[in-house]
mmCIF file of C-alpha atoms in Angstrom:
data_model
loop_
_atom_site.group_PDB
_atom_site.id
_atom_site.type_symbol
_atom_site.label_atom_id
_atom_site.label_comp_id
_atom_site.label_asym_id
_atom_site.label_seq_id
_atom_site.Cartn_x
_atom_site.Cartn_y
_atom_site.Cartn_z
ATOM 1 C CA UNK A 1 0.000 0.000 0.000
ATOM 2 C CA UNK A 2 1.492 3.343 -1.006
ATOM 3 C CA UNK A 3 1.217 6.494 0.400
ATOM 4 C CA UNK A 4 -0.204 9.771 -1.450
ATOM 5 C CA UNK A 5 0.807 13.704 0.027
ATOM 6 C CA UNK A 6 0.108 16.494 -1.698
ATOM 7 C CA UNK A 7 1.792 19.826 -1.467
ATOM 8 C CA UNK A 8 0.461 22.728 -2.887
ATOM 9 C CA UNK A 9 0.816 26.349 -3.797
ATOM 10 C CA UNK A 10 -1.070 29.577 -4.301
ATOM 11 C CA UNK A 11 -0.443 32.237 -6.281
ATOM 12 C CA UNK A 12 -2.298 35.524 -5.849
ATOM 13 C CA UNK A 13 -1.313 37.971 -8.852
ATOM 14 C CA UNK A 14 -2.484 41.309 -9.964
ATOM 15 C CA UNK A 15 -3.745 42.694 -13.211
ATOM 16 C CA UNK A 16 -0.743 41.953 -14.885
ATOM 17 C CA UNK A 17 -0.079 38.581 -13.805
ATOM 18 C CA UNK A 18 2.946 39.596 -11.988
ATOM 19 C CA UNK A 19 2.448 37.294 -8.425
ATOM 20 C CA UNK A 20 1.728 39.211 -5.557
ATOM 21 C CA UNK A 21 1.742 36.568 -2.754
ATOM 22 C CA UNK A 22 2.475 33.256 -2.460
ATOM 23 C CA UNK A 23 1.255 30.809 0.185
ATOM 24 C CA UNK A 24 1.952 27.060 0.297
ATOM 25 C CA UNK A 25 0.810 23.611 1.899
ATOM 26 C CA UNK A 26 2.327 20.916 2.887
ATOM 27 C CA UNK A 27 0.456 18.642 5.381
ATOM 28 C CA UNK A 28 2.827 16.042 5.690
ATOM 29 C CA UNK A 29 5.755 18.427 6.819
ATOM 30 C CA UNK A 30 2.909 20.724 8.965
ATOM 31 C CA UNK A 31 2.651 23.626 6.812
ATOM 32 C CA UNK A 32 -0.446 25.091 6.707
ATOM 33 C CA UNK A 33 -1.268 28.348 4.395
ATOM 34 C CA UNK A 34 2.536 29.880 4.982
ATOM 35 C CA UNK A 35 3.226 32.965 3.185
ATOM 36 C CA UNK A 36 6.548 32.917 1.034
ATOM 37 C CA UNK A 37 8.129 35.470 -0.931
ATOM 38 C CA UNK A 38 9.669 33.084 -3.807
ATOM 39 C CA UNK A 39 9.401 30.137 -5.075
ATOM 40 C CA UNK A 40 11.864 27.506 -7.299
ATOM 41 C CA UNK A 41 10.362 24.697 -8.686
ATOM 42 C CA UNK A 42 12.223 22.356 -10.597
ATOM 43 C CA UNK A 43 10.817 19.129 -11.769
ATOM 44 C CA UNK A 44 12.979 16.175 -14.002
ATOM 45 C CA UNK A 45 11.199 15.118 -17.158
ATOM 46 C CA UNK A 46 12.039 11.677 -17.340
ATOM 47 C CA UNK A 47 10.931 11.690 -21.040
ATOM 48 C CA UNK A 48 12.660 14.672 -22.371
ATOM 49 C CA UNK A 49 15.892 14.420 -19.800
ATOM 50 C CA UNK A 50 15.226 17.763 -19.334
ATOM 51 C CA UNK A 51 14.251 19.699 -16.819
ATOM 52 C CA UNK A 52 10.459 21.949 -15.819
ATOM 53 C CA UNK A 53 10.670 25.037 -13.943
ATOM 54 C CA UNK A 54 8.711 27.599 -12.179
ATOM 55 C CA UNK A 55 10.280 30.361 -10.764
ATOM 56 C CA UNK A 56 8.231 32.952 -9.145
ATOM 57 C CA UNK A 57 8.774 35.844 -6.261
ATOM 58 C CA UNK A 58 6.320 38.660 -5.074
ATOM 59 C CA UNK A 59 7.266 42.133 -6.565
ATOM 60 C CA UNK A 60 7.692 43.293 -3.086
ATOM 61 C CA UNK A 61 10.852 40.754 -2.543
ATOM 62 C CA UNK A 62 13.416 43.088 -1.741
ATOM 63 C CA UNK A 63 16.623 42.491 -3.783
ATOM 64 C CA UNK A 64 19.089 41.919 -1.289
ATOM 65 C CA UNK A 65 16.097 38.919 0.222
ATOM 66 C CA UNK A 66 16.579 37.414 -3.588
ATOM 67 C CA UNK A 67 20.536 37.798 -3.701
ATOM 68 C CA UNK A 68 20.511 35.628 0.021
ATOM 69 C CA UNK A 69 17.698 33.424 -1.483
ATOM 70 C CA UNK A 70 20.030 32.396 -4.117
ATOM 71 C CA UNK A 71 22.565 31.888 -2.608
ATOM 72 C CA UNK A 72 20.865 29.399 -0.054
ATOM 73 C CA UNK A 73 19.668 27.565 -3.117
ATOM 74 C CA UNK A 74 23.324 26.962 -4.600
ATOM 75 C CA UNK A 75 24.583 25.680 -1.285
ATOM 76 C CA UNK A 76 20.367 23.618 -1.215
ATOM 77 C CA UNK A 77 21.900 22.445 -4.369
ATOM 78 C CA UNK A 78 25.177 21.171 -3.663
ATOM 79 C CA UNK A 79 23.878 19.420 -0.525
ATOM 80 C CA UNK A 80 21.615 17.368 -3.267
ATOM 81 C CA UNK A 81 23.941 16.856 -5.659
ATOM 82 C CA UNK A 82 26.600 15.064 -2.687
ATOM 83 C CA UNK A 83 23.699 13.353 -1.284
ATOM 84 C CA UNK A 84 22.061 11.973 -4.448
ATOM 85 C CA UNK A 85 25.329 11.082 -6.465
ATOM 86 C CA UNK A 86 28.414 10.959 -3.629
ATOM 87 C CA UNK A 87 30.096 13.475 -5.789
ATOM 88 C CA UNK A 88 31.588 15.169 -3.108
ATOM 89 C CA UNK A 89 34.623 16.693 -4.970
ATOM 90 C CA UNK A 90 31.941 18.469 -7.190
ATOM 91 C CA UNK A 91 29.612 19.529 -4.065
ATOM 92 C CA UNK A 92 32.644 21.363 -2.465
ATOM 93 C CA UNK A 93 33.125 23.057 -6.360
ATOM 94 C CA UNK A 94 29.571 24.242 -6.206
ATOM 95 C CA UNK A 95 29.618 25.529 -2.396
ATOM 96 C CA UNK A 96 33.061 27.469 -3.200
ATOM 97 C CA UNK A 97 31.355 28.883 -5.920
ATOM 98 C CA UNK A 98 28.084 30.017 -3.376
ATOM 99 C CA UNK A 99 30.803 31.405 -1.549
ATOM 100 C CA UNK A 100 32.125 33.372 -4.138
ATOM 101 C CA UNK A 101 29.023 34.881 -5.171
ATOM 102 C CA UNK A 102 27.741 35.540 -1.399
ATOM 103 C CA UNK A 103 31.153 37.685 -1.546
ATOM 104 C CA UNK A 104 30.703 39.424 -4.717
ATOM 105 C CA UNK A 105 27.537 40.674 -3.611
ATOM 106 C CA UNK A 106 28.577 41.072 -0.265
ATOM 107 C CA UNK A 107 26.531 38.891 1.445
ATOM 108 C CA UNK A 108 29.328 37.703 3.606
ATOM 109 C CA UNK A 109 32.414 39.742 4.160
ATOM 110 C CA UNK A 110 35.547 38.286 1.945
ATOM 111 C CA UNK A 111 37.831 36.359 4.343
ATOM 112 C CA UNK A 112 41.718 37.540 3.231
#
């Protein structure tokens, strides 16, 4: 017997279809109607070996919110790629990069 969960999202967008809020569900992981300010979805297309996205963010993110959002997404990233494969040489590649860009856009101060 298998298991079903749902999780699900909701967009709220204005007159020109530019998203205003976002709220999500997850009942599994007990979220219930939390607001977010962006959103990356990425789903594999097992088919096409490509991948689906959805990227969205309320036009009231601020722009340094979206610089640190990111960059916790390249380090989400390299955790998945190290846990999924065991390429561990490439997961430290990816992080140094994070770390690079969290520096160029001064996210984190530039250790000499």
């Amino acid at each position: 017997m298998t298991k079903r969960t749902d999780i699900a999202l909701r967009i709220d967008l204005d007159e020109n279809k530019v998203p205003e809020t976002i709220f999500w569900d997850a009942p599994d992981g007990g979220v219930k109607n939390e607001e977010a300010s962006a959103v990356f979805l990425s789903i594999w297309d097992p088919k096409a070996k490509d991948t689906l996205r959805i990227d969205l963010w309320t036009k009231e993110m601020p722009i340094d919110d979206m610089k640190r959002f990111l960059h916790q997404t390249l380090l989400s990233m390299a955790d998945t790629l190290e846990r999924a494969t065991n390429q561990d040489e490439m997961a430290i590649d990816m992080r140094d990069f994070a770390k690079y860009y969290a520096e160029k856009l001064e996210l984190i101060k530039k250790k000499p």
